[in-house]
XYZ file of C-alpha atoms in Angstrom:
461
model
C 113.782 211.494 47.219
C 116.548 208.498 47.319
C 113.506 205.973 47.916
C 111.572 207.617 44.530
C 114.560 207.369 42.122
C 115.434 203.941 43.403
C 112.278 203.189 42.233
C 112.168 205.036 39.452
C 115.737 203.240 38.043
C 114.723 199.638 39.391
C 111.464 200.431 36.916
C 114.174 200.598 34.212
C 115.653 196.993 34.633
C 114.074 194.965 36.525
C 111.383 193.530 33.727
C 114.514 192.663 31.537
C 115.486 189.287 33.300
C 111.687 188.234 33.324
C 111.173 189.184 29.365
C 111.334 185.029 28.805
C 109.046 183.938 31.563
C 106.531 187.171 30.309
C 106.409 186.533 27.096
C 105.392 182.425 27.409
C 102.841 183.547 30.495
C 100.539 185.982 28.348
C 101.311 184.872 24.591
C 103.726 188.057 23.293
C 105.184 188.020 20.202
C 108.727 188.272 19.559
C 107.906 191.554 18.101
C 105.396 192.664 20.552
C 107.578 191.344 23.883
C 109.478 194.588 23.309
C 106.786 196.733 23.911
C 106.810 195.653 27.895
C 110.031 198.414 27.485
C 109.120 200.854 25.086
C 105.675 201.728 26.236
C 107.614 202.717 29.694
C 110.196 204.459 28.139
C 107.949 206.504 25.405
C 105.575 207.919 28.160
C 108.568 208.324 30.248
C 111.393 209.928 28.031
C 108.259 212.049 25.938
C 106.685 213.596 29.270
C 109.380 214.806 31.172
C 109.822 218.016 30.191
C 106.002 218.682 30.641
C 105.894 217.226 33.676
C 109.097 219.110 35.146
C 107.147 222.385 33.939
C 103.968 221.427 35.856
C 106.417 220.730 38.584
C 107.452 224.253 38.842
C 104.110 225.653 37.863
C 101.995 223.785 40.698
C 104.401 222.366 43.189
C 106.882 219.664 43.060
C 105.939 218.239 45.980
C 101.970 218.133 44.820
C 103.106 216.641 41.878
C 105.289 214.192 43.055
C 101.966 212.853 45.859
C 100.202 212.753 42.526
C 102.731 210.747 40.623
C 103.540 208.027 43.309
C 99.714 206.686 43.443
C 99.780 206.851 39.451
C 102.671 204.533 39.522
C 101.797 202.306 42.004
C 98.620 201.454 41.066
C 99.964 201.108 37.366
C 102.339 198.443 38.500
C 99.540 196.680 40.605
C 97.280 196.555 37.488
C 100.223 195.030 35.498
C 101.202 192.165 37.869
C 96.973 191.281 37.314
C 97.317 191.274 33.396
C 95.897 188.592 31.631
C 96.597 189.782 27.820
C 99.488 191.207 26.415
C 97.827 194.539 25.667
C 96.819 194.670 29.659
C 100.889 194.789 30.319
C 101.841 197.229 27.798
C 98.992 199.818 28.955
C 100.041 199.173 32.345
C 103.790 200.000 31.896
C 102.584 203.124 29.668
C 100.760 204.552 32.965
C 103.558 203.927 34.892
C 105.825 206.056 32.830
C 103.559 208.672 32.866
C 103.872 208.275 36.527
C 107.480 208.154 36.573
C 107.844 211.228 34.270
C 105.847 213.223 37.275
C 107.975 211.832 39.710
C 111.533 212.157 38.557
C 111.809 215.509 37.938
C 109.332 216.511 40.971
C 111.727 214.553 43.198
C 114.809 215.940 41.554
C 113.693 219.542 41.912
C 112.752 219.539 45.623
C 116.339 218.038 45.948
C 118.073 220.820 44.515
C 115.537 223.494 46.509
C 116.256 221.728 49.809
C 119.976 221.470 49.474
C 121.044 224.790 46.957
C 124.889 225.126 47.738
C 127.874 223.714 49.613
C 128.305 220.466 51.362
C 124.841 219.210 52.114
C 124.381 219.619 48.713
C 127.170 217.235 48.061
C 126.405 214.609 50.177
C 122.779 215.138 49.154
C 123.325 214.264 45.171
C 126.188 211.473 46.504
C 123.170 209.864 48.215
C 120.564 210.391 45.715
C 122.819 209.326 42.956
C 124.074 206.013 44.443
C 120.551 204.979 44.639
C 119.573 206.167 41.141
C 122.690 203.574 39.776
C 121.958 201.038 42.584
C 118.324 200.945 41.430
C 119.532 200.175 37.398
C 121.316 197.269 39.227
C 119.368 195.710 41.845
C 116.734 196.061 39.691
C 118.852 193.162 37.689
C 119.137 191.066 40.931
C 115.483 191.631 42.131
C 114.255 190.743 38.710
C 116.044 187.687 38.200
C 115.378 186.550 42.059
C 111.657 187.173 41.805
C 111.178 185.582 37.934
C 112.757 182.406 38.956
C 111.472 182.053 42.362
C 107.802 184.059 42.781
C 106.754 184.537 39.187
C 107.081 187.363 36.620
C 104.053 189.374 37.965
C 106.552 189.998 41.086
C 108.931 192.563 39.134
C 105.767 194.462 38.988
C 104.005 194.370 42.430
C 107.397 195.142 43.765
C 107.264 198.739 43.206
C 104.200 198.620 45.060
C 105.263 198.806 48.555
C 107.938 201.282 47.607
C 105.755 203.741 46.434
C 103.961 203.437 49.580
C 106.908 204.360 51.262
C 107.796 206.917 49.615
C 104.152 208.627 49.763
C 104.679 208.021 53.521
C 108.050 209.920 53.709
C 106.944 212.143 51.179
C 103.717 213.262 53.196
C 106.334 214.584 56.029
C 108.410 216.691 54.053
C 107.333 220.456 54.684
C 105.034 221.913 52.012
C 105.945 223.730 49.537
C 106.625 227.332 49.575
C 104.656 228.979 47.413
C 105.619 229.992 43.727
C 106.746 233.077 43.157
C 106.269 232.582 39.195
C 103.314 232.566 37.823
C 101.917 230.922 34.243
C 99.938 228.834 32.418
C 101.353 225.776 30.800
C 102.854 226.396 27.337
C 100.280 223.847 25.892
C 101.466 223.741 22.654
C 105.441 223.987 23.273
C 104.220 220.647 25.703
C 102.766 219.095 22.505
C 105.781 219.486 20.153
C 108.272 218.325 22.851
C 105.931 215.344 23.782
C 105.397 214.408 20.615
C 108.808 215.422 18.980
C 110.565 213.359 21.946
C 107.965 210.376 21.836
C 108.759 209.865 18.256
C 112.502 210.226 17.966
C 112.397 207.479 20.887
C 109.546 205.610 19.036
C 111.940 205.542 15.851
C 114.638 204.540 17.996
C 113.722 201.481 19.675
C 112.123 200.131 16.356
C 115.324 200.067 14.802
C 115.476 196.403 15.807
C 112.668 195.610 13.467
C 113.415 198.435 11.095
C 117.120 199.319 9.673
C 118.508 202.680 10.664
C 118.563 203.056 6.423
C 114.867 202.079 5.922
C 112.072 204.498 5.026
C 109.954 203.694 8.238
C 113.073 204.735 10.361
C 113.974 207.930 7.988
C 110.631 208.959 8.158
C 109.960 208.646 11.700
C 113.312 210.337 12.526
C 112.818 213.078 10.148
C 109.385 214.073 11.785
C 111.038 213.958 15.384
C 113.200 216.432 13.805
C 110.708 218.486 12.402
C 108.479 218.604 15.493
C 111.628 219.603 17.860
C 112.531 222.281 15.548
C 109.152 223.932 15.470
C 109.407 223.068 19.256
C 112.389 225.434 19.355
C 110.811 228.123 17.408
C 107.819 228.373 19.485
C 109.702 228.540 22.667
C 112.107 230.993 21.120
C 109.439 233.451 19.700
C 105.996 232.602 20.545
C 105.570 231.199 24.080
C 105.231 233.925 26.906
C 105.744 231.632 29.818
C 107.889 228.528 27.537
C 107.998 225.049 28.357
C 111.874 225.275 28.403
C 113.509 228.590 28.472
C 116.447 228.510 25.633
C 118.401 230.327 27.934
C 119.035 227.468 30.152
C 121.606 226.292 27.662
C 123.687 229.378 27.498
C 125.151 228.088 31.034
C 128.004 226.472 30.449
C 127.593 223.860 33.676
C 123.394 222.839 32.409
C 124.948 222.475 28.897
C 127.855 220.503 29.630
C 126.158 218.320 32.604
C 123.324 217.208 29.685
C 125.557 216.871 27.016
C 127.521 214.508 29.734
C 124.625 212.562 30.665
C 123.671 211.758 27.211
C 126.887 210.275 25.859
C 127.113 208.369 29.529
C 123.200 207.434 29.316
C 124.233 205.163 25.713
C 126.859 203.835 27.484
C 125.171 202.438 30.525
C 122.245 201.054 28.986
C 124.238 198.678 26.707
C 126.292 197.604 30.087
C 123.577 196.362 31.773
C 121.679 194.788 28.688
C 124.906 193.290 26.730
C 126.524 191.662 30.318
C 122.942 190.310 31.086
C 123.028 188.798 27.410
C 126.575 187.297 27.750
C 125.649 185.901 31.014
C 122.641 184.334 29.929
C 123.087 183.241 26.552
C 126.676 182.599 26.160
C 127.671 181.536 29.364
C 124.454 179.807 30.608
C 123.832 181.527 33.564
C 119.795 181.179 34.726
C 118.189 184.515 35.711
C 118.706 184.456 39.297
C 123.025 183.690 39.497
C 122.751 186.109 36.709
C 121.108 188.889 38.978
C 123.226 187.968 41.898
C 126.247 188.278 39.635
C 125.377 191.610 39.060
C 125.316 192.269 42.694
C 129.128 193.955 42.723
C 128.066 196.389 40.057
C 125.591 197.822 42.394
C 127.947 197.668 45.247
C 130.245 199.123 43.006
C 128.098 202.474 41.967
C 127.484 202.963 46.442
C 131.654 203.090 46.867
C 131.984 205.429 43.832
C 129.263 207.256 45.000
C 130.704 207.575 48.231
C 133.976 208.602 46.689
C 131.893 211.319 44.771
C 130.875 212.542 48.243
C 134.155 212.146 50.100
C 136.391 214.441 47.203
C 133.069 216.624 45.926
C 134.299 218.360 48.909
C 137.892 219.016 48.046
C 137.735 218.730 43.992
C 136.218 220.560 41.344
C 133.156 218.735 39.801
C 134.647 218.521 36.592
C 137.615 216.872 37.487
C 135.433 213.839 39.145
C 133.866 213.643 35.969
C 136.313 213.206 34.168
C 138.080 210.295 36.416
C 134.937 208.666 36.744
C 134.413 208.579 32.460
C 138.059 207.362 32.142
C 137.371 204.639 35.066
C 133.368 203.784 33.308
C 135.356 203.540 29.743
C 138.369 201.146 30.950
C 135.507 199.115 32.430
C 133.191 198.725 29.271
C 136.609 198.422 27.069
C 137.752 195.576 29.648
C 134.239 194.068 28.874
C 134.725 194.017 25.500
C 137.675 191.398 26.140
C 135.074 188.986 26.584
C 135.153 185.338 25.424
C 133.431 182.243 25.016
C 135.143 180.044 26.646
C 135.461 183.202 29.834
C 133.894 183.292 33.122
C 132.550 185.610 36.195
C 135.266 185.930 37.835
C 137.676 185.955 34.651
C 135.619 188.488 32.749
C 132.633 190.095 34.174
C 133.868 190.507 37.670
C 137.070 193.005 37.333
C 135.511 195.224 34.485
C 132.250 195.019 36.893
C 133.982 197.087 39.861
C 135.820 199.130 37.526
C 132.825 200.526 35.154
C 130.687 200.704 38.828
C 132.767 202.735 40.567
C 133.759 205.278 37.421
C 129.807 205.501 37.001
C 128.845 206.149 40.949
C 131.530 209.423 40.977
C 129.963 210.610 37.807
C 126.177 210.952 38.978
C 126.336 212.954 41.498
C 128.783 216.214 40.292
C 126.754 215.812 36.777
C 123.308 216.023 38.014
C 125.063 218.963 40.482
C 126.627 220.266 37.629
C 122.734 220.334 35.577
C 120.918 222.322 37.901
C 123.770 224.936 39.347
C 122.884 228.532 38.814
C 119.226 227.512 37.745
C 116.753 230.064 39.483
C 114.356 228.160 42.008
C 110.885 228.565 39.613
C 113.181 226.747 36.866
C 114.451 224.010 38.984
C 111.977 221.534 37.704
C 112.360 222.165 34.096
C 115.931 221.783 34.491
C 115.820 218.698 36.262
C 113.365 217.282 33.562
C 115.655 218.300 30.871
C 118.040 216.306 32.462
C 116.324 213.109 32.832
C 114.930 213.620 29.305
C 118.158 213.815 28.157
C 119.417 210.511 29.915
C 116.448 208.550 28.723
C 117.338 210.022 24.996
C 120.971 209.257 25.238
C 119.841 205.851 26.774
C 117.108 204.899 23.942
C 119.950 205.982 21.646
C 123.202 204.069 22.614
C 121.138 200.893 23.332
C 119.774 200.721 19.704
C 123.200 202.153 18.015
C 124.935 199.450 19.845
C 121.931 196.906 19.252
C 122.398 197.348 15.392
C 126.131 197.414 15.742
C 125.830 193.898 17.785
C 123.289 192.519 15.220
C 125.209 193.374 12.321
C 128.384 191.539 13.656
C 126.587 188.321 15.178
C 124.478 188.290 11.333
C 122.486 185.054 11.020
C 124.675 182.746 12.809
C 123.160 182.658 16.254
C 126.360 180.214 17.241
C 128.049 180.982 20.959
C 130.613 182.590 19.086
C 129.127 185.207 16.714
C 126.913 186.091 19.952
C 129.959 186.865 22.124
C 131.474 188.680 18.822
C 128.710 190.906 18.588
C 128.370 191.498 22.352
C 131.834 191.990 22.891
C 131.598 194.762 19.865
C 128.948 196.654 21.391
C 130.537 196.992 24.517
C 133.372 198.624 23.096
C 131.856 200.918 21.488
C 130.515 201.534 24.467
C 133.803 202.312 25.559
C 134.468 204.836 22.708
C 130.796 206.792 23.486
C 131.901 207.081 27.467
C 135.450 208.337 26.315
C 133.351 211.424 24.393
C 131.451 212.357 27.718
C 134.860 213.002 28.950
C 136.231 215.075 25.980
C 132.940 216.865 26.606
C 133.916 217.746 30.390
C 137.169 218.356 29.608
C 136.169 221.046 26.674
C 132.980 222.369 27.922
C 132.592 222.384 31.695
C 134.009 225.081 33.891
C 136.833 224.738 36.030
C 134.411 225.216 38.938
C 135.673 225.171 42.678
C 134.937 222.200 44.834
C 132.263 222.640 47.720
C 134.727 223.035 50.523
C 136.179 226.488 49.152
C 133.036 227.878 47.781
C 131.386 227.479 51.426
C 134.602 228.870 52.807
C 134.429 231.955 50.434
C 130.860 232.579 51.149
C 131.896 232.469 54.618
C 134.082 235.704 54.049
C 132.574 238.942 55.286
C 132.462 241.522 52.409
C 134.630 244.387 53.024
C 132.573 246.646 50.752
């Protein structure tokens, strides 16, 4: 499961350094060079909650041997393209891939490890590699653009998905469901398409002003389609896509609402420090990806922090030292400067932001799925990755528009630092409100340690 989501994250970030090099090799647009991301992240962020459903309808496990072919062979096909249009396709399929995967992987996760300290070591584990992946996939990308060609940060994922169809294939099978259904076909078609367009409207805002009509109206028909989604689920569906009362638990509510306002915050780190590094300080793509390398190492020793006190503390409580720790970081890297460095100004904020992010992974994803019966597992963990990619789709283009408006025309060292530098603290500000969140909506929930030592307790009854 590690080895999936590693893959799954890297998928996120490692194109980004080799946008340049892609975009003089097949003849992209400036316009149309964004579309290498947002074809992966619309079939990604719009499928997931159909494909955590399927998930819990057919087997996570035969859905996630189904997935892992889909996205290797997707990223195979890519590193062959010849056109433009060949790429984009390419990255579509693999985030329909993905979007079977994630939430496949996630669920048997939570099914093999339900309660106590397995189950803490478990998500520590699976969530240092989810972060490490966002990160390495920074240092792979650069390394491979500069040094084997762009087509690399796509037949990469090849022999990972290998591996993880080998270690997959020796995992027991699955149990079978004790819930039976069809698929809610038309709930899937609102979500899909309700999702796929709020994401769609999103990521266009760089080309489209959040106040334009082509923005208003997209948005406003995301809305519309997620509110009939909500009906249908609420009155119509017999067997629903997402049951409604999923959100009435206090720990799936709080975990997602969490993840969203920490999603926006991540995505700008590791697009606005790339940007600084590249364009203000100079830095070539592969010193920028090895720059990045303490971030990653970073997320493993908060990660292994997460492990070390999920034992002892309340999940809550690491959440909400982790967001304090993840917002001092992006707040430090909104101190940046022109005339800065590494070591002066990416380097301390780096470790800092890294480690606050590694302890929050692991109790929030913990936190989403606790309490969730086993033939909901899936759906839950789709929701949850849904609502990262969301919260991720958001912040970046919120913060995007922020940054553009304060750099403006001048495209001078200065109003580039200005408008990264603004971004990032806003960055700051969103991270701060996943912690108000956890402090106001989680429950005060006992650490691993004592709830294993209660359940060891013979009743007296």
């Amino acid at each position: 499961m590690a080895v999936v989501q590693f893959m799954v994250s890297l998928d996120l970030s490692v194109v980004n350094v080799g946008l340049p090099e892609i975009r003089t090799s097949l003849g992209f647009s400036e316009v149309g060079l964004t579309w290498v991301i947002h074809a992966y992240a619309l079939t990604f962020g719009g499928l997931l909650l159909l494909g955590g459903k399927i998930a819990d309808l057919f087997g996570h496990k035969r859905l996630m041997m189904l997935g892992l072919p889909v996205f290797g062979l997707a990223s195979l096909v890519g590193g062959f393209a010849t056109e433009p249009g060949h790429l984009v396709a390419a990255r579509a399929v693999q985030g329909v891939g993905a979007a079977a995967l994630a939430p496949a992987a996630l669920a048997l996760l939570t099914a093999t490890f339900p309660s106590g300290k397995q189950r803490v070591k478990a998500f520590g584990v699976w969530s240092a590699m989810n972060a490490a992946g966002g990160a390495f996939g920074v240092l792979i990308g650069g390394l491979l653009t500069e040094y084997a060609g762009w087509e690399w940060v796509m037949y990469v994922n090849v022999p990972m998905a290998a591996v993880a169809l080998a270690l997959a294939w020796r995992i027991a099978p699955d149990s079978p469901s004790t819930h039976r259904g069809r698929p809610d076909v038309l709930g899937a078609v609102l979500a899909t398409a309700g999702m796929s367009l709020l994401v769609f409207g999103v990521v266009r805002t760089d080309q489209h002003p959040w106040t334009s009509s082509q923005t208003l109206t997209t948005l406003g028909i995301a809305v519309l389609l997620l509110a009939a989604f909500v009906y249908v689920e609420k009155t119509t569906s017999r067997d629903p896509l997402i049951r409604l009362g999923l959100f009435t638990n206090r720990s799936v509510a709080g975990a997602n609402a969490f993840i969203l306002f920490l999603g926006g915050g991540m995505a700008s780190a590791f697009y606005f420090v790339s940007l600084y590094l590249q364009r203000v300080l100079g830095t070539g793509p592969a010193k920028s990806g090895v720059e990045f390398l303490p971030f990653a190492i970073g997320v493993i020793i908060g990660s292994v922090l997460a492990i070390k006190f999920g034992l002892k503390v309340a999940p809550r409580n690491i959440l909400i030292v982790g967001g304090v720790l993840t917002a001092a970081g992006f707040a430090w890297f909104g101190m940046i400067s022109v005339g800065g460095s590494f070591t002066g100004d990416i380097l301390g904020p780096s470790i800092i932001a890294s480690i606050g992010i590694g302890l929050c992974l692991a109790p929030a994803v913990s936190l989403a799925t606790a309490g969730v019966e086993p033939h909901e597992s899936g759906a839950a963990s789709g929701l949850l990755n849904s609502t990262r990619q969301i919260g991720a789709a958001l912040g970046l283009a919120a913060l995007g528009t922020a940054a553009n408006e304060r750099t403006g025309d001048r495209l001078t060292l200065e109003a580039l630092n200005d408008g990264y530098a603004l971004a990032m603290t806003i960055g700051a500000v969103v991270v701060l409100g996943a912690v108000l969140i956890a402090i106001a909506v989680l429950p005060r929930t006992a650490p691993a340690a004592e709830a294993d030592a209660r359940d060891a307790v013979p009743s007296r009854d």
